[in-house]
PDB file of C-alpha atoms in Angstrom:
ATOM      1  CA  UNK Y 182      87.652-108.940 -58.108  1.00 85.00           C
ATOM      2  CA  UNK Y 183      87.663-107.368 -54.644  1.00 87.00           C
ATOM      3  CA  UNK Y 184      84.177-108.735 -54.038  1.00 90.00           C
ATOM      4  CA  UNK Y 185      85.354-112.220 -54.974  1.00 90.00           C
ATOM      5  CA  UNK Y 186      88.279-111.812 -52.568  1.00 92.00           C
ATOM      6  CA  UNK Y 187      85.939-110.810 -49.732  1.00 93.00           C
ATOM      7  CA  UNK Y 188      83.854-113.932 -50.354  1.00 93.00           C
ATOM      8  CA  UNK Y 189      86.773-115.987 -49.054  1.00 94.00           C
ATOM      9  CA  UNK Y 190      85.815-114.755 -45.588  1.00 94.00           C
ATOM     10  CA  UNK Y 191      82.484-116.546 -45.965  1.00 95.00           C
ATOM     11  CA  UNK Y 192      84.240-119.759 -46.970  1.00 94.00           C
ATOM     12  CA  UNK Y 193      86.648-119.536 -44.029  1.00 95.00           C
ATOM     13  CA  UNK Y 194      83.819-118.852 -41.602  1.00 95.00           C
ATOM     14  CA  UNK Y 195      81.839-121.813 -42.955  1.00 96.00           C
ATOM     15  CA  UNK Y 196      84.748-124.183 -42.327  1.00 95.00           C
ATOM     16  CA  UNK Y 197      85.775-122.408 -39.111  1.00 95.00           C
ATOM     17  CA  UNK Y 198      89.246-121.557 -40.439  1.00 94.00           C
ATOM     18  CA  UNK Y 199      91.260-118.847 -38.709  1.00 94.00           C
ATOM     19  CA  UNK Y 200      94.118-118.789 -41.223  1.00 94.00           C
ATOM     20  CA  UNK Y 201      94.988-120.522 -44.482  1.00 95.00           C
ATOM     21  CA  UNK Y 202      97.861-121.347 -46.815  1.00 95.00           C
ATOM     22  CA  UNK Y 203      96.920-119.935 -50.217  1.00 95.00           C
ATOM     23  CA  UNK Y 204      97.419-121.508 -53.646  1.00 96.00           C
ATOM     24  CA  UNK Y 205      96.132-119.545 -56.625  1.00 95.00           C
ATOM     25  CA  UNK Y 206      96.461-119.716 -60.417  1.00 95.00           C
ATOM     26  CA  UNK Y 207      95.854-116.855 -62.854  1.00 93.00           C
ATOM     27  CA  UNK Y 208      92.744-114.925 -61.867  1.00 93.00           C
ATOM     28  CA  UNK Y 209      92.591-117.015 -58.696  1.00 94.00           C
ATOM     29  CA  UNK Y 210      96.088-115.852 -57.779  1.00 96.00           C
ATOM     30  CA  UNK Y 211      95.029-112.227 -58.235  1.00 95.00           C
ATOM     31  CA  UNK Y 212      91.972-112.780 -56.037  1.00 96.00           C
ATOM     32  CA  UNK Y 213      94.066-114.500 -53.389  1.00 96.00           C
ATOM     33  CA  UNK Y 214      96.603-111.660 -53.394  1.00 95.00           C
ATOM     34  CA  UNK Y 215      93.796-109.155 -52.844  1.00 95.00           C
ATOM     35  CA  UNK Y 216      92.502-111.186 -49.930  1.00 96.00           C
ATOM     36  CA  UNK Y 217      95.993-111.359 -48.410  1.00 95.00           C
ATOM     37  CA  UNK Y 218      96.395-107.589 -48.708  1.00 94.00           C
ATOM     38  CA  UNK Y 219      93.074-106.913 -46.992  1.00 93.00           C
ATOM     39  CA  UNK Y 220      93.387-109.655 -44.359  1.00 94.00           C
ATOM     40  CA  UNK Y 221      97.109-110.365 -43.813  1.00 92.00           C
ATOM     41  CA  UNK Y 222      96.495-112.114 -40.493  1.00 94.00           C
ATOM     42  CA  UNK Y 223      94.363-114.758 -42.207  1.00 95.00           C
ATOM     43  CA  UNK Y 224      97.016-115.911 -44.684  1.00 95.00           C
ATOM     44  CA  UNK Y 225     100.090-117.804 -43.485  1.00 94.00           C
ATOM     45  CA  UNK Y 226     101.849-117.951 -46.863  1.00 95.00           C
ATOM     46  CA  UNK Y 227     100.960-118.150 -50.548  1.00 95.00           C
ATOM     47  CA  UNK Y 228     101.912-119.865 -53.774  1.00 97.00           C
ATOM     48  CA  UNK Y 229     100.893-117.754 -56.780  1.00 97.00           C
ATOM     49  CA  UNK Y 230     101.077-119.052 -60.352  1.00 97.00           C
ATOM     50  CA  UNK Y 231     100.968-116.618 -63.295  1.00 96.00           C
ATOM     51  CA  UNK Y 232      99.711-113.812 -61.075  1.00 95.00           C
ATOM     52  CA  UNK Y 233      99.072-110.337 -62.534  1.00 94.00           C
ATOM     53  CA  UNK Y 234      99.348-107.409 -60.123  1.00 94.00           C
ATOM     54  CA  UNK Y 235      98.473-104.609 -62.561  1.00 93.00           C
ATOM     55  CA  UNK Y 236      95.436-103.484 -64.500  1.00 92.00           C
ATOM     56  CA  UNK Y 237      94.690-105.046 -67.856  1.00 90.00           C
ATOM     57  CA  UNK Y 238      96.709-103.458 -70.649  1.00 88.00           C
ATOM     58  CA  UNK Y 239      95.210-102.203 -73.896  1.00 90.00           C
ATOM     59  CA  UNK Y 240      96.217-105.305 -75.856  1.00 89.00           C
ATOM     60  CA  UNK Y 241      94.737-107.680 -73.278  1.00 89.00           C
ATOM     61  CA  UNK Y 242      91.625-105.532 -72.992  1.00 91.00           C
ATOM     62  CA  UNK Y 243      91.130-105.461 -76.769  1.00 90.00           C
ATOM     63  CA  UNK Y 244      91.568-109.207 -77.276  1.00 88.00           C
ATOM     64  CA  UNK Y 245      89.278-110.030 -74.388  1.00 90.00           C
ATOM     65  CA  UNK Y 246      86.586-107.651 -75.614  1.00 92.00           C
ATOM     66  CA  UNK Y 247      86.596-109.496 -78.944  1.00 92.00           C
ATOM     67  CA  UNK Y 248      86.326-112.787 -77.066  1.00 90.00           C
ATOM     68  CA  UNK Y 249      83.428-111.431 -75.015  1.00 91.00           C
ATOM     69  CA  UNK Y 250      81.532-110.454 -78.152  1.00 92.00           C
ATOM     70  CA  UNK Y 251      82.066-113.870 -79.736  1.00 91.00           C
ATOM     71  CA  UNK Y 252      81.163-115.792 -76.588  1.00 92.00           C
ATOM     72  CA  UNK Y 253      77.900-113.909 -76.167  1.00 92.00           C
ATOM     73  CA  UNK Y 254      76.911-113.976 -79.835  1.00 91.00           C
ATOM     74  CA  UNK Y 255      78.306-117.240 -81.207  1.00 92.00           C
ATOM     75  CA  UNK Y 256      79.461-119.296 -78.238  1.00 91.00           C
ATOM     76  CA  UNK Y 257      82.845-121.028 -78.156  1.00 92.00           C
ATOM     77  CA  UNK Y 258      84.341-120.109 -81.529  1.00 91.00           C
ATOM     78  CA  UNK Y 259      87.651-121.382 -82.851  1.00 91.00           C
ATOM     79  CA  UNK Y 260      89.227-117.972 -82.273  1.00 91.00           C
ATOM     80  CA  UNK Y 261      88.159-117.891 -78.626  1.00 91.00           C
ATOM     81  CA  UNK Y 262      89.357-121.451 -78.112  1.00 92.00           C
ATOM     82  CA  UNK Y 263      92.761-120.689 -79.620  1.00 90.00           C
ATOM     83  CA  UNK Y 264      93.099-117.630 -77.398  1.00 91.00           C
ATOM     84  CA  UNK Y 265      92.264-119.682 -74.312  1.00 91.00           C
ATOM     85  CA  UNK Y 266      94.883-122.253 -75.313  1.00 90.00           C
ATOM     86  CA  UNK Y 267      97.472-119.505 -75.697  1.00 91.00           C
ATOM     87  CA  UNK Y 268      96.396-117.952 -72.391  1.00 91.00           C
ATOM     88  CA  UNK Y 269      96.959-121.228 -70.553  1.00 90.00           C
ATOM     89  CA  UNK Y 270      99.956-122.716 -72.329  1.00 89.00           C
ATOM     90  CA  UNK Y 271     101.621-120.067 -74.492  1.00 88.00           C
ATOM     91  CA  UNK Y 272     103.033-120.942 -77.909  1.00 80.00           C
ATOM     92  CA  UNK Y 273     104.218-124.284 -79.226  1.00 75.00           C
ATOM     93  CA  UNK Y 274     102.040-126.441 -76.995  1.00 72.00           C
ATOM     94  CA  UNK Y 275     101.261-128.867 -79.846  1.00 73.00           C
ATOM     95  CA  UNK Y 276     104.954-129.638 -80.186  1.00 76.00           C
ATOM     96  CA  UNK Y 277     105.431-130.214 -76.452  1.00 74.00           C
ATOM     97  CA  UNK Y 278     102.327-132.219 -75.553  1.00 79.00           C
ATOM     98  CA  UNK Y 279      99.824-133.004 -78.297  1.00 82.00           C
ATOM     99  CA  UNK Y 280      97.588-135.162 -76.067  1.00 86.00           C
ATOM    100  CA  UNK Y 281      97.270-132.418 -73.451  1.00 88.00           C
ATOM    101  CA  UNK Y 282      96.295-129.928 -76.138  1.00 87.00           C
ATOM    102  CA  UNK Y 283      93.516-132.179 -77.409  1.00 89.00           C
ATOM    103  CA  UNK Y 284      92.157-132.716 -73.898  1.00 92.00           C
ATOM    104  CA  UNK Y 285      91.915-128.985 -73.247  1.00 91.00           C
ATOM    105  CA  UNK Y 286      90.450-128.201 -76.655  1.00 91.00           C
ATOM    106  CA  UNK Y 287      87.685-130.737 -76.065  1.00 92.00           C
ATOM    107  CA  UNK Y 288      87.099-129.350 -72.578  1.00 93.00           C
ATOM    108  CA  UNK Y 289      86.716-125.785 -73.824  1.00 92.00           C
ATOM    109  CA  UNK Y 290      84.391-126.877 -76.641  1.00 90.00           C
ATOM    110  CA  UNK Y 291      82.148-129.232 -74.654  1.00 90.00           C
ATOM    111  CA  UNK Y 292      82.172-128.258 -70.991  1.00 91.00           C
ATOM    112  CA  UNK Y 293      82.554-124.462 -70.777  1.00 91.00           C
ATOM    113  CA  UNK Y 294      79.400-122.344 -70.567  1.00 93.00           C
ATOM    114  CA  UNK Y 295      80.121-119.412 -72.948  1.00 93.00           C
ATOM    115  CA  UNK Y 296      77.921-116.815 -71.213  1.00 92.00           C
ATOM    116  CA  UNK Y 297      79.358-117.545 -67.776  1.00 94.00           C
ATOM    117  CA  UNK Y 298      82.895-117.442 -69.161  1.00 93.00           C
ATOM    118  CA  UNK Y 299      82.145-114.087 -70.796  1.00 93.00           C
ATOM    119  CA  UNK Y 300      80.940-112.648 -67.490  1.00 93.00           C
ATOM    120  CA  UNK Y 301      84.038-113.895 -65.685  1.00 92.00           C
ATOM    121  CA  UNK Y 302      86.400-112.498 -68.336  1.00 92.00           C
ATOM    122  CA  UNK Y 303      84.590-109.156 -68.183  1.00 93.00           C
ATOM    123  CA  UNK Y 304      85.170-109.009 -64.425  1.00 92.00           C
ATOM    124  CA  UNK Y 305      88.827-109.947 -64.786  1.00 92.00           C
ATOM    125  CA  UNK Y 306      89.717-107.298 -67.369  1.00 92.00           C
ATOM    126  CA  UNK Y 307      88.090-104.665 -65.139  1.00 92.00           C
ATOM    127  CA  UNK Y 308      90.435-105.541 -62.282  1.00 92.00           C
ATOM    128  CA  UNK Y 309      92.179-102.739 -60.440  1.00 93.00           C
ATOM    129  CA  UNK Y 310      95.885-102.534 -59.693  1.00 94.00           C
ATOM    130  CA  UNK Y 311      96.936-104.253 -56.466  1.00 93.00           C
ATOM    131  CA  UNK Y 312      98.689-100.994 -55.470  1.00 90.00           C
ATOM    132  CA  UNK Y 313     101.624-102.737 -53.853  1.00 90.00           C
ATOM    133  CA  UNK Y 314     105.223-101.575 -53.931  1.00 86.00           C
ATOM    134  CA  UNK Y 315     108.626-102.547 -52.595  1.00 85.00           C
ATOM    135  CA  UNK Y 316     109.509-100.245 -49.710  1.00 77.00           C
ATOM    136  CA  UNK Y 317     113.205 -99.505 -49.145  1.00 72.00           C
ATOM    137  CA  UNK Y 318     112.633 -97.793 -45.799  1.00 69.00           C
ATOM    138  CA  UNK Y 319     112.926-100.478 -43.061  1.00 68.00           C
ATOM    139  CA  UNK Y 320     110.389 -98.611 -40.955  1.00 68.00           C
ATOM    140  CA  UNK Y 321     107.762 -98.894 -43.687  1.00 68.00           C
ATOM    141  CA  UNK Y 322     108.718-102.355 -44.877  1.00 66.00           C
ATOM    142  CA  UNK Y 323     105.293-103.912 -44.321  1.00 62.00           C
ATOM    143  CA  UNK Y 324     103.306-101.039 -45.807  1.00 67.00           C
ATOM    144  CA  UNK Y 325     101.574-101.548 -49.160  1.00 79.00           C
ATOM    145  CA  UNK Y 326     102.940-105.022 -49.810  1.00 86.00           C
ATOM    146  CA  UNK Y 327     102.281-108.668 -49.036  1.00 90.00           C
ATOM    147  CA  UNK Y 328     103.629-109.362 -45.550  1.00 90.00           C
ATOM    148  CA  UNK Y 329     103.580-113.136 -45.714  1.00 93.00           C
ATOM    149  CA  UNK Y 330     105.977-115.417 -47.601  1.00 94.00           C
ATOM    150  CA  UNK Y 331     105.143-115.700 -51.300  1.00 96.00           C
ATOM    151  CA  UNK Y 332     106.310-118.211 -53.904  1.00 96.00           C
ATOM    152  CA  UNK Y 333     105.736-116.687 -57.350  1.00 96.00           C
ATOM    153  CA  UNK Y 334     105.823-119.311 -60.135  1.00 96.00           C
ATOM    154  CA  UNK Y 335     105.622-119.214 -63.912  1.00 95.00           C
ATOM    155  CA  UNK Y 336     106.615-121.391 -66.871  1.00 94.00           C
ATOM    156  CA  UNK Y 337     109.346-120.648 -69.390  1.00 93.00           C
ATOM    157  CA  UNK Y 338     106.820-120.641 -72.262  1.00 92.00           C
ATOM    158  CA  UNK Y 339     104.025-118.917 -70.360  1.00 93.00           C
ATOM    159  CA  UNK Y 340     102.608-115.681 -71.819  1.00 93.00           C
ATOM    160  CA  UNK Y 341     102.444-114.322 -68.269  1.00 95.00           C
ATOM    161  CA  UNK Y 342     106.172-114.193 -67.490  1.00 95.00           C
ATOM    162  CA  UNK Y 343     106.262-110.390 -67.593  1.00 95.00           C
ATOM    163  CA  UNK Y 344     103.332-110.208 -65.172  1.00 95.00           C
ATOM    164  CA  UNK Y 345     105.118-112.414 -62.655  1.00 95.00           C
ATOM    165  CA  UNK Y 346     108.354-110.424 -63.006  1.00 95.00           C
ATOM    166  CA  UNK Y 347     106.427-107.206 -62.376  1.00 95.00           C
ATOM    167  CA  UNK Y 348     104.814-108.723 -59.290  1.00 95.00           C
ATOM    168  CA  UNK Y 349     108.172-109.953 -58.048  1.00 94.00           C
ATOM    169  CA  UNK Y 350     109.609-106.451 -58.359  1.00 92.00           C
ATOM    170  CA  UNK Y 351     106.844-105.115 -56.117  1.00 92.00           C
ATOM    171  CA  UNK Y 352     107.310-107.685 -53.337  1.00 93.00           C
ATOM    172  CA  UNK Y 353     109.685-107.695 -50.389  1.00 90.00           C
ATOM    173  CA  UNK Y 354     112.714-109.737 -51.561  1.00 90.00           C
ATOM    174  CA  UNK Y 355     113.280-111.116 -48.055  1.00 89.00           C
ATOM    175  CA  UNK Y 356     110.024-113.086 -48.025  1.00 91.00           C
ATOM    176  CA  UNK Y 357     109.324-113.715 -51.711  1.00 93.00           C
ATOM    177  CA  UNK Y 358     110.724-115.971 -54.403  1.00 94.00           C
ATOM    178  CA  UNK Y 359     110.292-115.936 -58.174  1.00 95.00           C
ATOM    179  CA  UNK Y 360     110.585-119.281 -59.931  1.00 95.00           C
ATOM    180  CA  UNK Y 361     110.557-120.026 -63.656  1.00 95.00           C
ATOM    181  CA  UNK Y 362     110.153-123.685 -64.550  1.00 94.00           C
ATOM    182  CA  UNK Y 363     111.669-124.766 -67.829  1.00 92.00           C
ATOM    183  CA  UNK Y 364     110.050-126.636 -70.737  1.00 89.00           C
ATOM    184  CA  UNK Y 365     106.464-125.712 -69.941  1.00 90.00           C
ATOM    185  CA  UNK Y 366     103.835-123.027 -70.306  1.00 90.00           C
ATOM    186  CA  UNK Y 367     101.256-124.112 -67.730  1.00 91.00           C
ATOM    187  CA  UNK Y 368     103.323-125.522 -64.896  1.00 93.00           C
ATOM    188  CA  UNK Y 369     100.557-127.477 -63.148  1.00 94.00           C
ATOM    189  CA  UNK Y 370      99.705-129.449 -66.268  1.00 92.00           C
ATOM    190  CA  UNK Y 371     103.115-129.892 -67.874  1.00 92.00           C
ATOM    191  CA  UNK Y 372     105.485-130.054 -64.884  1.00 93.00           C
ATOM    192  CA  UNK Y 373     103.352-131.010 -61.853  1.00 94.00           C
ATOM    193  CA  UNK Y 374     106.176-132.950 -60.205  1.00 94.00           C
ATOM    194  CA  UNK Y 375     108.480-129.948 -60.056  1.00 95.00           C
ATOM    195  CA  UNK Y 376     105.721-127.720 -58.716  1.00 95.00           C
ATOM    196  CA  UNK Y 377     104.811-130.305 -56.074  1.00 94.00           C
ATOM    197  CA  UNK Y 378     108.417-130.651 -54.942  1.00 94.00           C
ATOM    198  CA  UNK Y 379     108.951-126.886 -54.799  1.00 94.00           C
ATOM    199  CA  UNK Y 380     105.693-126.354 -52.898  1.00 94.00           C
ATOM    200  CA  UNK Y 381     106.539-129.095 -50.397  1.00 93.00           C
ATOM    201  CA  UNK Y 382     109.905-127.529 -49.681  1.00 92.00           C
ATOM    202  CA  UNK Y 383     108.291-124.095 -49.486  1.00 94.00           C
ATOM    203  CA  UNK Y 384     105.915-125.382 -46.810  1.00 93.00           C
ATOM    204  CA  UNK Y 385     108.783-126.969 -44.920  1.00 92.00           C
ATOM    205  CA  UNK Y 386     110.521-123.599 -44.934  1.00 90.00           C
ATOM    206  CA  UNK Y 387     107.436-122.195 -43.207  1.00 90.00           C
ATOM    207  CA  UNK Y 388     107.470-124.964 -40.601  1.00 89.00           C
ATOM    208  CA  UNK Y 389     104.773-127.159 -42.169  1.00 88.00           C
ATOM    209  CA  UNK Y 390     104.930-130.699 -43.581  1.00 74.00           C
ATOM    210  CA  UNK Y 391     108.320-131.246 -41.954  1.00 72.00           C
ATOM    211  CA  UNK Y 392     107.711-134.982 -41.589  1.00 71.00           C
ATOM    212  CA  UNK Y 393     107.112-135.509 -45.295  1.00 64.00           C
ATOM    213  CA  UNK Y 394     109.876-137.183 -47.235  1.00 59.00           C
ATOM    214  CA  UNK Y 395     110.284-139.242 -50.361  1.00 55.00           C
ATOM    215  CA  UNK Y 396     113.026-140.811 -52.374  1.00 49.00           C
ATOM    216  CA  UNK Y 397     114.211-138.909 -55.397  1.00 48.00           C
ATOM    217  CA  UNK Y 398     115.974-140.509 -58.324  1.00 42.00           C
ATOM    218  CA  UNK Y 399     119.175-138.976 -59.582  1.00 41.00           C
ATOM    219  CA  UNK Y 400     117.271-137.623 -62.596  1.00 41.00           C
ATOM    220  CA  UNK Y 401     114.822-135.694 -60.425  1.00 42.00           C
ATOM    221  CA  UNK Y 402     117.509-134.358 -58.113  1.00 38.00           C
ATOM    222  CA  UNK Y 403     118.685-132.037 -60.868  1.00 41.00           C
ATOM    223  CA  UNK Y 404     116.681-128.869 -60.304  1.00 41.00           C
ATOM    224  CA  UNK Y 405     115.856-129.561 -56.663  1.00 39.00           C
ATOM    225  CA  UNK Y 406     114.867-126.506 -54.663  1.00 41.00           C
ATOM    226  CA  UNK Y 407     115.684-126.056 -51.013  1.00 37.00           C
ATOM    227  CA  UNK Y 408     114.117-123.504 -48.770  1.00 39.00           C
ATOM    228  CA  UNK Y 409     115.139-121.730 -45.612  1.00 40.00           C
ATOM    229  CA  UNK Y 410     113.307-119.060 -43.612  1.00 39.00           C
ATOM    230  CA  UNK Y 411     110.868-118.424 -46.408  1.00 41.00           C
ATOM    231  CA  UNK Y 412     113.588-117.868 -49.011  1.00 41.00           C
ATOM    232  CA  UNK Y 413     114.405-120.200 -51.832  1.00 42.00           C
ATOM    233  CA  UNK Y 414     117.550-120.973 -53.760  1.00 40.00           C
ATOM    234  CA  UNK Y 415     118.471-123.627 -56.235  1.00 38.00           C
ATOM    235  CA  UNK Y 416     120.783-126.407 -55.215  1.00 37.00           C
ATOM    236  CA  UNK Y 417     122.554-127.805 -58.245  1.00 36.00           C
ATOM    237  CA  UNK Y 418     123.832-131.262 -57.390  1.00 37.00           C
ATOM    238  CA  UNK Y 419     125.111-134.058 -59.527  1.00 35.00           C
ATOM    239  CA  UNK Y 420     124.366-137.458 -58.061  1.00 34.00           C
ATOM    240  CA  UNK Y 421     124.544-141.017 -59.275  1.00 33.00           C
ATOM    241  CA  UNK Y 422     122.524-142.571 -56.467  1.00 34.00           C
ATOM    242  CA  UNK Y 423     119.073-141.853 -55.132  1.00 34.00           C
ATOM    243  CA  UNK Y 424     118.643-139.254 -52.408  1.00 35.00           C
ATOM    244  CA  UNK Y 425     116.304-139.598 -49.466  1.00 39.00           C
ATOM    245  CA  UNK Y 426     114.695-136.596 -47.783  1.00 39.00           C
ATOM    246  CA  UNK Y 427     113.221-138.273 -44.717  1.00 44.00           C
ATOM    247  CA  UNK Y 428     112.549-136.073 -41.720  1.00 43.00           C
ATOM    248  CA  UNK Y 429     113.489-132.559 -40.812  1.00 39.00           C
ATOM    249  CA  UNK Y 430     117.154-133.222 -40.120  1.00 44.00           C
ATOM    250  CA  UNK Y 431     117.996-134.120 -43.704  1.00 42.00           C
ATOM    251  CA  UNK Y 432     115.869-131.228 -45.011  1.00 40.00           C
ATOM    252  CA  UNK Y 433     117.637-128.706 -42.787  1.00 39.00           C
ATOM    253  CA  UNK Y 434     121.002-130.078 -43.831  1.00 39.00           C
ATOM    254  CA  UNK Y 435     120.318-128.977 -47.402  1.00 39.00           C
ATOM    255  CA  UNK Y 436     119.161-125.420 -46.668  1.00 37.00           C
ATOM    256  CA  UNK Y 437     120.559-122.608 -48.809  1.00 36.00           C
ATOM    257  CA  UNK Y 438     119.491-118.984 -48.581  1.00 35.00           C
ATOM    258  CA  UNK Y 439     119.544-116.166 -51.124  1.00 36.00           C
ATOM    259  CA  UNK Y 440     119.041-112.616 -49.935  1.00 36.00           C
ATOM    260  CA  UNK Y 441     117.641-111.321 -53.224  1.00 40.00           C
ATOM    261  CA  UNK Y 442     115.859-113.792 -55.517  1.00 42.00           C
ATOM    262  CA  UNK Y 443     115.568-111.199 -58.282  1.00 41.00           C
ATOM    263  CA  UNK Y 444     119.238-110.993 -59.156  1.00 40.00           C
ATOM    264  CA  UNK Y 445     119.528-114.753 -59.550  1.00 43.00           C
ATOM    265  CA  UNK Y 446     116.173-116.220 -60.488  1.00 46.00           C
ATOM    266  CA  UNK Y 447     115.716-119.896 -59.822  1.00 48.00           C
ATOM    267  CA  UNK Y 448     115.141-122.058 -62.877  1.00 48.00           C
ATOM    268  CA  UNK Y 449     114.522-125.772 -62.876  1.00 48.00           C
TER     269      UNK Y 449
END
């Protein structure tokens, strides 16, 4: 995983990028976090979805070893496919979005190369701990942790909630936010609008995309997130008319700050 993280330097050099805003999901989030730890000056801020910061546990290791054996010997079996569905969406996906389930099942069966997937899974379960911790001493605040602002997202039905909570407990609460989005397992597929809105506001809190604005209906206002100085809090507002967020002035007018996102996790 560390080798994959170092390969991002090659990509940045190819495109002549001095720093980036990171967006990673699952294993990609773990790789991005490793890159940010090794090269903090090259990452402005990050959005991590379902990120694990620890080594693979015995249960995960055992299940994945069984999947590796099946993928190499038999290809994409029904057991492997069901595990991948659980890994991405958690339980009860059929009840929430039957069409989405069918699309992913067909994708796993027809478009995934079993041997390559087995090699990738083998690398992921051999991952090392990120070795980060929350430092209470102000003088050592930036040691052994992610120095940039981090938005840590998961879904209410995701099997990776505990991983994201563990990561959140190891980050500096002044520059990190943990967000659990309701009624979904895989947030990008089931609640893309909420993720997009939260990410836009997160970027505005970092000084980017300040000119972006769009009209929100009263239905979408419920669960709106506002961001200030890299910290996020939930603004619960009841409105009967549409709300416009055009320009920086209106965005700044709605800023709310929480000092510790752990004690009062944001849920939309």
